[in-house]
Tab-separated table of C-alpha atoms and ligand atoms in Angstrom:
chain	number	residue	atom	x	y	z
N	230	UNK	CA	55.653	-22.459	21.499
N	231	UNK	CA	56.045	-21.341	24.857
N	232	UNK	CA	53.051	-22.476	27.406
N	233	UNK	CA	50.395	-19.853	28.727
N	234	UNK	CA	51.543	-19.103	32.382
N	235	UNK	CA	48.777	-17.841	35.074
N	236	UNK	CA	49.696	-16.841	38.725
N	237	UNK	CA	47.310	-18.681	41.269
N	238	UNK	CA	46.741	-17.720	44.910
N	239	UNK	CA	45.885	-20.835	46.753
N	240	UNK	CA	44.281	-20.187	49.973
N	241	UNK	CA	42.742	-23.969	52.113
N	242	UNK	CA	41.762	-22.477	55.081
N	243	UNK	CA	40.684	-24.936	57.821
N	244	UNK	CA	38.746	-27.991	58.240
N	245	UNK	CA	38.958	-30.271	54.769
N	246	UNK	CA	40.384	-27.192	53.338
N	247	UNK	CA	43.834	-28.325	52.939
N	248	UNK	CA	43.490	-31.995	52.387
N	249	UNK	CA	40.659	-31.034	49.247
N	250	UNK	CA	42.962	-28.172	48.410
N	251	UNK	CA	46.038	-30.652	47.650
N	252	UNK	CA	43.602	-32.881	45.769
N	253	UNK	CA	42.656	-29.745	43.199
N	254	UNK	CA	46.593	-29.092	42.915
N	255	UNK	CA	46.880	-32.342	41.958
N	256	UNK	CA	44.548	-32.445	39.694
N	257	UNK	CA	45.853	-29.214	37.993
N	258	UNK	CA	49.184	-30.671	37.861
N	259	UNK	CA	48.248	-33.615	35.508
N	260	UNK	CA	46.399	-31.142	32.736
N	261	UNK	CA	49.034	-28.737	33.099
N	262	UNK	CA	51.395	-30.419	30.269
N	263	UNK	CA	48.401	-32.210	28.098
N	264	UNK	CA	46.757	-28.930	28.069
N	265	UNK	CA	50.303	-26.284	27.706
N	266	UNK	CA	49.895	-24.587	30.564
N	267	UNK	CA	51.446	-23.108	33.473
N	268	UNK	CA	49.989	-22.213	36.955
N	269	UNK	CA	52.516	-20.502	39.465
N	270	UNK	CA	50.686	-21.614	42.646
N	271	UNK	CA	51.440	-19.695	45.673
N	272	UNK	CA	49.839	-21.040	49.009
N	273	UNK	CA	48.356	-18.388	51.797
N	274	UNK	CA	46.765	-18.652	55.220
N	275	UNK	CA	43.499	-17.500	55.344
N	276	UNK	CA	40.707	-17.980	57.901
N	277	UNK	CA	41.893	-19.758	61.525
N	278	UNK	CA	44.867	-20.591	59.869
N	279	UNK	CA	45.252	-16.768	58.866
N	280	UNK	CA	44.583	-16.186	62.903
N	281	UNK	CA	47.081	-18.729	64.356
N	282	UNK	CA	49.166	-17.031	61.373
N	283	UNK	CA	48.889	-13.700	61.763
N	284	UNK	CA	45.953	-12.745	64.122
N	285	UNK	CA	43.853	-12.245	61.648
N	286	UNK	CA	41.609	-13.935	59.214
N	287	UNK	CA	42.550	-12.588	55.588
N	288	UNK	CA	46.861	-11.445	56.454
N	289	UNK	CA	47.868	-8.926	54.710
N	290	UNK	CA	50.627	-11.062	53.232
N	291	UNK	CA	47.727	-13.211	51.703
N	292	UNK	CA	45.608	-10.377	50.636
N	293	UNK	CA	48.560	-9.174	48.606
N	294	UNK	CA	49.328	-12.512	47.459
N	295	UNK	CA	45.495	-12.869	45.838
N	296	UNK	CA	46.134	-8.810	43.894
N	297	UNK	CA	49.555	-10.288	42.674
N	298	UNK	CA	47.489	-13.624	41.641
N	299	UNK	CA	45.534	-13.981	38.043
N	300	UNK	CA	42.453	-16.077	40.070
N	301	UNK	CA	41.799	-17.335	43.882
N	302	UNK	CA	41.796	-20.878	44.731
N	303	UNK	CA	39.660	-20.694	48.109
N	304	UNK	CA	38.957	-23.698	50.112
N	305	UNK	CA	36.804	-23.327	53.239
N	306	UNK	CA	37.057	-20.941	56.345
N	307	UNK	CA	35.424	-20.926	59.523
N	308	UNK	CA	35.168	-23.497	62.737
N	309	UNK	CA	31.903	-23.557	64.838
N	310	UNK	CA	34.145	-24.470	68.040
N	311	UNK	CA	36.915	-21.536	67.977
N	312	UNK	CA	34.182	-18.565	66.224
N	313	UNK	CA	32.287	-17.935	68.967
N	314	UNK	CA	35.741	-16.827	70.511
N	315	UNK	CA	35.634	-13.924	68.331
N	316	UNK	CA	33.982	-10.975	68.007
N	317	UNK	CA	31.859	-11.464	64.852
N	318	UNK	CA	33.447	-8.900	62.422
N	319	UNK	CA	36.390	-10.733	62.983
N	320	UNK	CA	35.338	-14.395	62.678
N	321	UNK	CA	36.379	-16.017	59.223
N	322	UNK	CA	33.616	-15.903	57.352
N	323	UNK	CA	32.940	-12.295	57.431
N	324	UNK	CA	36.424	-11.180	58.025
N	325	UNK	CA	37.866	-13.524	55.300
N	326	UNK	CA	35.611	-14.670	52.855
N	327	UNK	CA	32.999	-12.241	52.666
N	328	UNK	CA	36.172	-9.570	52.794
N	329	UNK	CA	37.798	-11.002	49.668
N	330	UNK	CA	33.973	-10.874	47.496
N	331	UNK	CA	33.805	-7.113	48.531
N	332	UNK	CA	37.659	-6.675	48.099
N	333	UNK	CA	37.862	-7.823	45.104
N	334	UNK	CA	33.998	-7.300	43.654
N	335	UNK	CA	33.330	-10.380	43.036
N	336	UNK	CA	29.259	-10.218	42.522
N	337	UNK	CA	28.709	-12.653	40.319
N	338	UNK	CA	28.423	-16.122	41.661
N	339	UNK	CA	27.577	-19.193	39.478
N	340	UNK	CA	27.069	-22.748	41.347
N	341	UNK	CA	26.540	-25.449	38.150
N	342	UNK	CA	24.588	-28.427	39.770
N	343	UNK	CA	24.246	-31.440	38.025
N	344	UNK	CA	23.010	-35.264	38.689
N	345	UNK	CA	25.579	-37.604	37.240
N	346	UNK	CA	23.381	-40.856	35.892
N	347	UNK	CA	25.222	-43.030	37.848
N	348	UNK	CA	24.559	-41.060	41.512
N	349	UNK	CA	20.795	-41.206	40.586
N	350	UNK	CA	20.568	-43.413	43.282
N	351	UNK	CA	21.948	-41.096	46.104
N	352	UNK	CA	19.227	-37.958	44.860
N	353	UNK	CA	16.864	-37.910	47.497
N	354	UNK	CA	14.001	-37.458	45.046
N	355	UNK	CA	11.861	-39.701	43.932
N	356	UNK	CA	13.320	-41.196	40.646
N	357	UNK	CA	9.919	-39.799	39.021
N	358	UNK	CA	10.522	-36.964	39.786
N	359	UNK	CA	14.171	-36.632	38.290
N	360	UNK	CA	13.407	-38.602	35.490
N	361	UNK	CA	13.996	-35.478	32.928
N	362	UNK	CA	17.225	-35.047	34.487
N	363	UNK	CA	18.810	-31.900	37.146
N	364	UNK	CA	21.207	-29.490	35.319
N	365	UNK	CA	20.636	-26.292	37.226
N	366	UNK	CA	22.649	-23.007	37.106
N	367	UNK	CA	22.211	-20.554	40.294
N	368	UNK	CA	23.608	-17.253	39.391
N	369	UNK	CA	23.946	-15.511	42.896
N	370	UNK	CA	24.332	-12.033	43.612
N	371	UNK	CA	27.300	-12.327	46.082
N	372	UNK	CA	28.070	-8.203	46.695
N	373	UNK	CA	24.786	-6.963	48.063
N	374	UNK	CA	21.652	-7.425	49.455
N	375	UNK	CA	20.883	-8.914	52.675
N	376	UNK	CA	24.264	-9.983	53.218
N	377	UNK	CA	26.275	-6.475	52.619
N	378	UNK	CA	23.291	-3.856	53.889
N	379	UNK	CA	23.321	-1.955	56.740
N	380	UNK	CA	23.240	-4.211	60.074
N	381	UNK	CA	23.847	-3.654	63.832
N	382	UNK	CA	22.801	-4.935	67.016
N	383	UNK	CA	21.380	-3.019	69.919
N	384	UNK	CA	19.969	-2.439	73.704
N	385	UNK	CA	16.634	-1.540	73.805
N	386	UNK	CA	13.705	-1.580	76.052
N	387	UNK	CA	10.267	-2.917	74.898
N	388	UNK	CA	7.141	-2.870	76.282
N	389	UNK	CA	6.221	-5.710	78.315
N	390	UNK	CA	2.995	-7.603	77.642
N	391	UNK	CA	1.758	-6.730	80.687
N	392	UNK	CA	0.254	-3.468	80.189
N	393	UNK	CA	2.259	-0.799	81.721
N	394	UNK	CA	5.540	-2.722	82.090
N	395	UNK	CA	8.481	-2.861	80.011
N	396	UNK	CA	12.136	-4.795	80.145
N	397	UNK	CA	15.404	-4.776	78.714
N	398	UNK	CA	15.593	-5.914	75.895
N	399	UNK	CA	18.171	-6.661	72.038
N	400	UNK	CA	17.356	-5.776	69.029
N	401	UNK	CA	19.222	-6.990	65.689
N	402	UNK	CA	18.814	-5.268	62.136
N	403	UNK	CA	20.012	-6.793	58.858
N	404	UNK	CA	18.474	-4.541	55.970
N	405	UNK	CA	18.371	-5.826	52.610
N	406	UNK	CA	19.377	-2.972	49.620
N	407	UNK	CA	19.743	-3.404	46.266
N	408	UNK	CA	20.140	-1.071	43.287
N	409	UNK	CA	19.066	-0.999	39.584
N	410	UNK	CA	22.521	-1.115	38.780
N	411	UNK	CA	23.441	-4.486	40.756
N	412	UNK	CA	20.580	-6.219	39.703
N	413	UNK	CA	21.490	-5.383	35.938
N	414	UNK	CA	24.873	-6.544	35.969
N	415	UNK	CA	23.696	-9.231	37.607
N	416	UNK	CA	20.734	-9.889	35.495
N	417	UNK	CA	23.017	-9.592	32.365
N	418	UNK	CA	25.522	-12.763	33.874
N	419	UNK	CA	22.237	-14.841	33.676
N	420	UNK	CA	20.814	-13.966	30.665
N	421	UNK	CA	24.372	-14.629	29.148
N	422	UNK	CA	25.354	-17.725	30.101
N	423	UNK	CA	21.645	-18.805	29.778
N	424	UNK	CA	22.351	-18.530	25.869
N	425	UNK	CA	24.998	-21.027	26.280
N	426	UNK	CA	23.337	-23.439	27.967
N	427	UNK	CA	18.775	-24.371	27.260
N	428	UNK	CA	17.909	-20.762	27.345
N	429	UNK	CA	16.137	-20.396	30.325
N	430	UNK	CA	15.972	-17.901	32.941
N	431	UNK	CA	13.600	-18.012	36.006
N	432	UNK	CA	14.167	-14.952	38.274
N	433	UNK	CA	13.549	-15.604	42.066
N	434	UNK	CA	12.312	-12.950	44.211
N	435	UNK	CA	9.740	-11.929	47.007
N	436	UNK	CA	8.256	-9.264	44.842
N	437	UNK	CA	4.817	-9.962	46.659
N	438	UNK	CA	6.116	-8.690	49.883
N	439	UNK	CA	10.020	-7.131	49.541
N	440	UNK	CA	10.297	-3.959	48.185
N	441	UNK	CA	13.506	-5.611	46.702
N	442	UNK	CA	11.705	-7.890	45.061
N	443	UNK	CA	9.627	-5.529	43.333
N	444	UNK	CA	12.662	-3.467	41.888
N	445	UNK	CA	14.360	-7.017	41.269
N	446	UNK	CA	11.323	-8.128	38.987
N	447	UNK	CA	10.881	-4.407	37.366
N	448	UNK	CA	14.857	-4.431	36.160
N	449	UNK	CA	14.953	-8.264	34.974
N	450	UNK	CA	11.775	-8.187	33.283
N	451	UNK	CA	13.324	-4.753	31.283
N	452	UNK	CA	16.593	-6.380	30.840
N	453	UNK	CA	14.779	-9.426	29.150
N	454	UNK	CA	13.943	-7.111	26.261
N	455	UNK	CA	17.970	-7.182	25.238
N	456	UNK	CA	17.641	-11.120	25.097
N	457	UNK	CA	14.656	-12.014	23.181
N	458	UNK	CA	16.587	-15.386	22.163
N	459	UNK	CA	15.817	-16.479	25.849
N	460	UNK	CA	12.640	-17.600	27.902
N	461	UNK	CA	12.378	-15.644	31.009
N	462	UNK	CA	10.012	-16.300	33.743
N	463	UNK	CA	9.999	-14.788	37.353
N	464	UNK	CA	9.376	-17.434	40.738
N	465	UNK	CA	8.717	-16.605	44.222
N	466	UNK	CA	11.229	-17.967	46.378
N	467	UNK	CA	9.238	-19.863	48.387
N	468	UNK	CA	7.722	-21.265	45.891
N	469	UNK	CA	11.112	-21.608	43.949
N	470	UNK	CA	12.120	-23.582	47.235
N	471	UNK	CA	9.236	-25.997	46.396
N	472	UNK	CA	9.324	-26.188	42.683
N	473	UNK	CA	12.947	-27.610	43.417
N	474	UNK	CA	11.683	-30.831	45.008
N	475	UNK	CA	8.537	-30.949	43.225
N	476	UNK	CA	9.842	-30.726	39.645
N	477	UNK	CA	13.991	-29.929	39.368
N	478	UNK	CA	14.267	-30.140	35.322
N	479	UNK	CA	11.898	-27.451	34.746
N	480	UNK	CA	15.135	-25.506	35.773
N	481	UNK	CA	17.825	-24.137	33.816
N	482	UNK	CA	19.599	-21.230	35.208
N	483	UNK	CA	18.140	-19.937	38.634
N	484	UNK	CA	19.005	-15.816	39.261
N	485	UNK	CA	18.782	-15.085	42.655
N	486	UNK	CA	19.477	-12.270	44.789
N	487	UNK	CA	22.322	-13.422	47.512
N	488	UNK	CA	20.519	-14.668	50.813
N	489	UNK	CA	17.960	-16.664	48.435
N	490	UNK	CA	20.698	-17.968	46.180
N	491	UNK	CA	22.596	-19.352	49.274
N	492	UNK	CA	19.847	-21.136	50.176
N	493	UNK	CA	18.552	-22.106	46.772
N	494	UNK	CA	22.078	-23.929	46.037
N	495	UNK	CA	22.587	-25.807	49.106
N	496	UNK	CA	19.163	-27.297	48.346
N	497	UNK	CA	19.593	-27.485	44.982
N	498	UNK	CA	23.029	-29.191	45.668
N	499	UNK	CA	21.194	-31.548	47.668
N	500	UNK	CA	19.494	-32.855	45.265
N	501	UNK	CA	22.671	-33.324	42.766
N	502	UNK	CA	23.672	-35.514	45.205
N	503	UNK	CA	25.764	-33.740	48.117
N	504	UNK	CA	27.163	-30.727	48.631
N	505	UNK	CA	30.704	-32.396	48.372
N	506	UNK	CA	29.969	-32.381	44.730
N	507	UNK	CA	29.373	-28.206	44.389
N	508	UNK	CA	31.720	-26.124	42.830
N	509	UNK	CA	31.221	-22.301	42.556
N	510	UNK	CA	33.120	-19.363	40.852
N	511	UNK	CA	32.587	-15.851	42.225
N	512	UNK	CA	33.815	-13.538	39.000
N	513	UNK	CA	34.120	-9.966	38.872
N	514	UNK	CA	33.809	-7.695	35.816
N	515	UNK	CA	35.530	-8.277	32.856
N	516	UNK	CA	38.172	-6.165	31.857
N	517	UNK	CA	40.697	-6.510	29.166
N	518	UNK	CA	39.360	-9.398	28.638
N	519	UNK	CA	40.728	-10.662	31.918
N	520	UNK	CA	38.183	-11.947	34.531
N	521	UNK	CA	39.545	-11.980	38.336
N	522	UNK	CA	37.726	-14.780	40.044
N	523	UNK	CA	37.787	-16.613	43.137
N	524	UNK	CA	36.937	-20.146	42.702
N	525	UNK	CA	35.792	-22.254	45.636
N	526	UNK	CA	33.361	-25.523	47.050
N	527	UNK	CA	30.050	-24.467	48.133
N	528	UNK	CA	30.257	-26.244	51.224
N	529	UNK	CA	31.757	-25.680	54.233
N	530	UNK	CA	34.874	-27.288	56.525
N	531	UNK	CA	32.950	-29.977	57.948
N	532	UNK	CA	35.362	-29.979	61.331
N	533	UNK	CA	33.807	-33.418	61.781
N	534	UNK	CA	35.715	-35.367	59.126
N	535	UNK	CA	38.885	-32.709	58.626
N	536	UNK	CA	41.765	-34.606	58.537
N	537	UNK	CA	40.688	-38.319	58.383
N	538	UNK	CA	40.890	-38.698	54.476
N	539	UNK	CA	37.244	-38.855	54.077
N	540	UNK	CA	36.585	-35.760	52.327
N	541	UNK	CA	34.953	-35.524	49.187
N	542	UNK	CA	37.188	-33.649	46.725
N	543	UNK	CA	35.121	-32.808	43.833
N	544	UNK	CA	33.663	-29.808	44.471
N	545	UNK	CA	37.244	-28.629	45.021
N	546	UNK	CA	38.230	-30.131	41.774
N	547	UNK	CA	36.048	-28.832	39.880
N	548	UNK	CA	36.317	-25.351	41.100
N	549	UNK	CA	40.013	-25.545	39.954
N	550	UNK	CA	38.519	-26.429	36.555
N	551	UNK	CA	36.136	-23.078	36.483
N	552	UNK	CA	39.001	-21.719	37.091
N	553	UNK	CA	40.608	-22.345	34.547
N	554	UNK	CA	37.384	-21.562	32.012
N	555	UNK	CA	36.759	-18.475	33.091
N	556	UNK	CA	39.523	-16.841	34.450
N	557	UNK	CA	42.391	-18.356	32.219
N	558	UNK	CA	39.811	-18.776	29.123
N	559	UNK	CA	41.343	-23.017	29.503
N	560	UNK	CA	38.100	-24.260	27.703
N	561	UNK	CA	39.512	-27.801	27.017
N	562	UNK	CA	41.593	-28.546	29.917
N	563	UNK	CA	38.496	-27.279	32.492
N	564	UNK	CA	36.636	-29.749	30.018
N	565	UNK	CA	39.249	-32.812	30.348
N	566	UNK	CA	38.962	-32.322	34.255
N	567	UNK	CA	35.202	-32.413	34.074
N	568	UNK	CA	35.002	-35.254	32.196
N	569	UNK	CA	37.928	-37.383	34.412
N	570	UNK	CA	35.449	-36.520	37.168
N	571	UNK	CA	32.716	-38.180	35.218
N	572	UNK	CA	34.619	-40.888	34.318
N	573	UNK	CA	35.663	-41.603	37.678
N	574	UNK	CA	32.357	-41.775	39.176
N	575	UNK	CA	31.647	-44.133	36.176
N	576	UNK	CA	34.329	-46.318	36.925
N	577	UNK	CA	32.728	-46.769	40.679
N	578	UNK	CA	34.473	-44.411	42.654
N	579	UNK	CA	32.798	-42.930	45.688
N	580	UNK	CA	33.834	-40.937	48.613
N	581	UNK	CA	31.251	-41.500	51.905
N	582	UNK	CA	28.751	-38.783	50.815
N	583	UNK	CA	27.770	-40.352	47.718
N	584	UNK	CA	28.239	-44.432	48.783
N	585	UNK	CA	25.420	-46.460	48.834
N	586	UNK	CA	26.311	-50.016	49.774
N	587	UNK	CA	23.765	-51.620	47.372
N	588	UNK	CA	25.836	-54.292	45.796
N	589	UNK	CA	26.347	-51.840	42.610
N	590	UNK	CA	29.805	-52.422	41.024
N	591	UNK	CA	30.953	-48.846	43.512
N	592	UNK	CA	34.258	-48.599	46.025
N	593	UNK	CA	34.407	-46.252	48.427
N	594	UNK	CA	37.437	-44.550	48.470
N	595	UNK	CA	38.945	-41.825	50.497
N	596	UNK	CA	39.856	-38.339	49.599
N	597	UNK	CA	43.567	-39.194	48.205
N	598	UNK	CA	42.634	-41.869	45.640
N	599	UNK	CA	39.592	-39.700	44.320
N	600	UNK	CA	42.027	-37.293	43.980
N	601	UNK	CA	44.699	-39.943	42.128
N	602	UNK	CA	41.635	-41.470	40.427
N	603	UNK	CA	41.141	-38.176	38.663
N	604	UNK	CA	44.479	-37.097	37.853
N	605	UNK	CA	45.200	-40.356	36.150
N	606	UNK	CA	41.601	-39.677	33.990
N	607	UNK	CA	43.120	-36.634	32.693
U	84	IPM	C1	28.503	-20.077	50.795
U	84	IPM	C2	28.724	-20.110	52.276
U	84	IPM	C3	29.047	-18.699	52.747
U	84	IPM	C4	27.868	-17.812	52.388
U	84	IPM	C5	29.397	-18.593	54.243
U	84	IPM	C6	30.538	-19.516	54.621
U	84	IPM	C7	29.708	-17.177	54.641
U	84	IPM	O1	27.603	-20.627	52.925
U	84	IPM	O2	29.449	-19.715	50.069
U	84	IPM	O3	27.408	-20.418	50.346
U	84	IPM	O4	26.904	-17.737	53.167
U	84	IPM	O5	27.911	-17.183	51.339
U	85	MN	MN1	26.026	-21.318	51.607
């Protein structure tokens, strides 16, 4: 029987990017011939790599590269100390990454977070207060809202305090717009995978202030009527914010509109144990039963530690493994890598971000042997 072959564009970008990126590869290597498949891997500049490159943060050689590719394997984009070079449209982040989401539709956005047992210690929580466990879902709307609605900056002059004076002045404008239809298809990704997982939904909005909020809670609460098999209830974000540190296991999959779900799942990360452990896919619509996706760590390039070995890899790892579940339909090889993560944490492995020198049986390791560490657990 011949083995299922899937064409990946790999794109690292800066900071950890590459050294996490070769990790994942790695990693994807070692299941490809337990698990009979075949990833054609083709790497791609993209952010300040894409600019020293190409002058210019998504090439066109690497946006063709990702429409000739099954999936996206993204790394990380952006560096505090070059962006400010640029003008903003053509910085990284919204020039490359948030390009490729609209490019390529890519609205739904699902960040698993989960505390391992044995990184109990590292949640910053009081152990009360985890004792019932974390195993969140944040389904992010990643096409719209606040991040994709009208925005501009302007000259203006505004009336001075002093009566009768005014002075030069700037004004910025980010508007947030939604429609029915977003917040369905949305709506529907959370209400779906909710049934695979405790059958939970909690909506997040500010539907006591936004008028997106208002439309958000109208269109989940009708959508809810199509899933009667699962327990919806709708949060305020701020108090969403709070009912994360407060009391984490009362959640189960978190829908959030996209500036709230950003926020909600670096938080929420947090408390998993670092953000060096967050994966995230971004998927688009289905269609012949083929889901495009662009699979990448929630957090950023950390400048700070690029290059030294430190990195945490995991989150990269395990975005290769969503990959592989839901744009390849690779149920038991995204499993095997999920567990060899597991596995390796039990076995004591720890990158900086999640060592605590407490005299536990632990090692800390750098970003190479977590990445050998797993790839052997396969
Ligand atoms: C994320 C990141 C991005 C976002 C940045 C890098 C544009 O923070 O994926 O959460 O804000 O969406
Ligand atoms: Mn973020």
């Amino acid at each position: 029987m011949s083995s299922k072959k899937f064409k990946v564009a790999a794109l690292a970008g800066d900071g950890i990017g590459p050294e996490v990126m070769l990790e994942a590869i790695k990693v994807l290597r070692a299941a490809e011939p337990k698990f009979d498949f075949k990833l054609e891997i083709t790497e791609a500049p993209v952010g300040w790599a894409g600019i020293d490159f190409a002058k210019k943060a998504l090439p066109d050689i690497t946006l063709d590269v990702c429409k000739r590719s099954d999936a996206i394997l993204f790394g990380s984009v952006g560096l505090p100390e070059r962006d400010p070079t640029l003008p903003k449209e053509q910085r990284p982040e919204r020039a490359a990454l948030l390009r490729l989401r609209k490019e390529f539709s890519l609205f739904a956005n699902l960040r698993p977070v989960k505390l391992l047992p044995e990184l109990a210690e590292i949640c910053p929580l009081r152990p009360e207060r985890v004792s019932d466990g974390i195993d969140i879902l944040v389904v992010r709307e990643l096409t719209a809202g606040l991040y994709f609605g009208p925005k501009h900056t302007e000259d203006i002059v505004e009336l001075h305090e002093v009566p009768g004076q005014s002075r030069r002045s700037r004004k910025a404008v980010d508007t947030m717009v939604i429609t029915s239809g977003e917040i369905e298809r949305i709506a529907h990704v959370a209400f779906q995978t909710a049934r695979q997982r405790r059958k939970k939904v909690t909506s997040i909005d500010k539907a006591n202030v936004l008028e997106n909020g208002v439309l958000w809670r109208e269109v989940v609460t009708d959508l809810g009527k199509q899933y009667s098999d699962v327990a919806l209830e709708h949060m305020f974000v701020d108090n969403g914010a709070m009912q994360l540190v407060l009391r984490p296991g009362q959640f189960d999959v978190m829908l959030c509109e996209n500036t709230f779900g950003d926020i909600l799942s670096d938080e929420a990360a947090a408390l998993g144990g670092s953000l060096g452990m967050l994966p995230s896919a971004s998927l688009g619509q289905t269609s012949a039963e083929k889901t495009f996706g662009l699979y990448e760590p929630a957090g950023g390039t950390a400048p700070d530690i690029a290059g030294k070995n430190l990195a945490n890899p995991i989150a990269q790892i395990l975005s290769a493994a969503l990959m592989l579940r839901h744009s390849f339909g690779l149920t038991a090889a995204a499993e095997a890598i999920e567990t060899a993560v597991a596995k390796t944490i039990s076995a004591g492995y720890r990158t900086g971000d999640i060592y605590q020198a407490n005299g536990a049986a632990t090692r800390k390791v750098g970003t190479r042997e977590m990445g050998d560490a797993i790839a052997a657990a396969i």
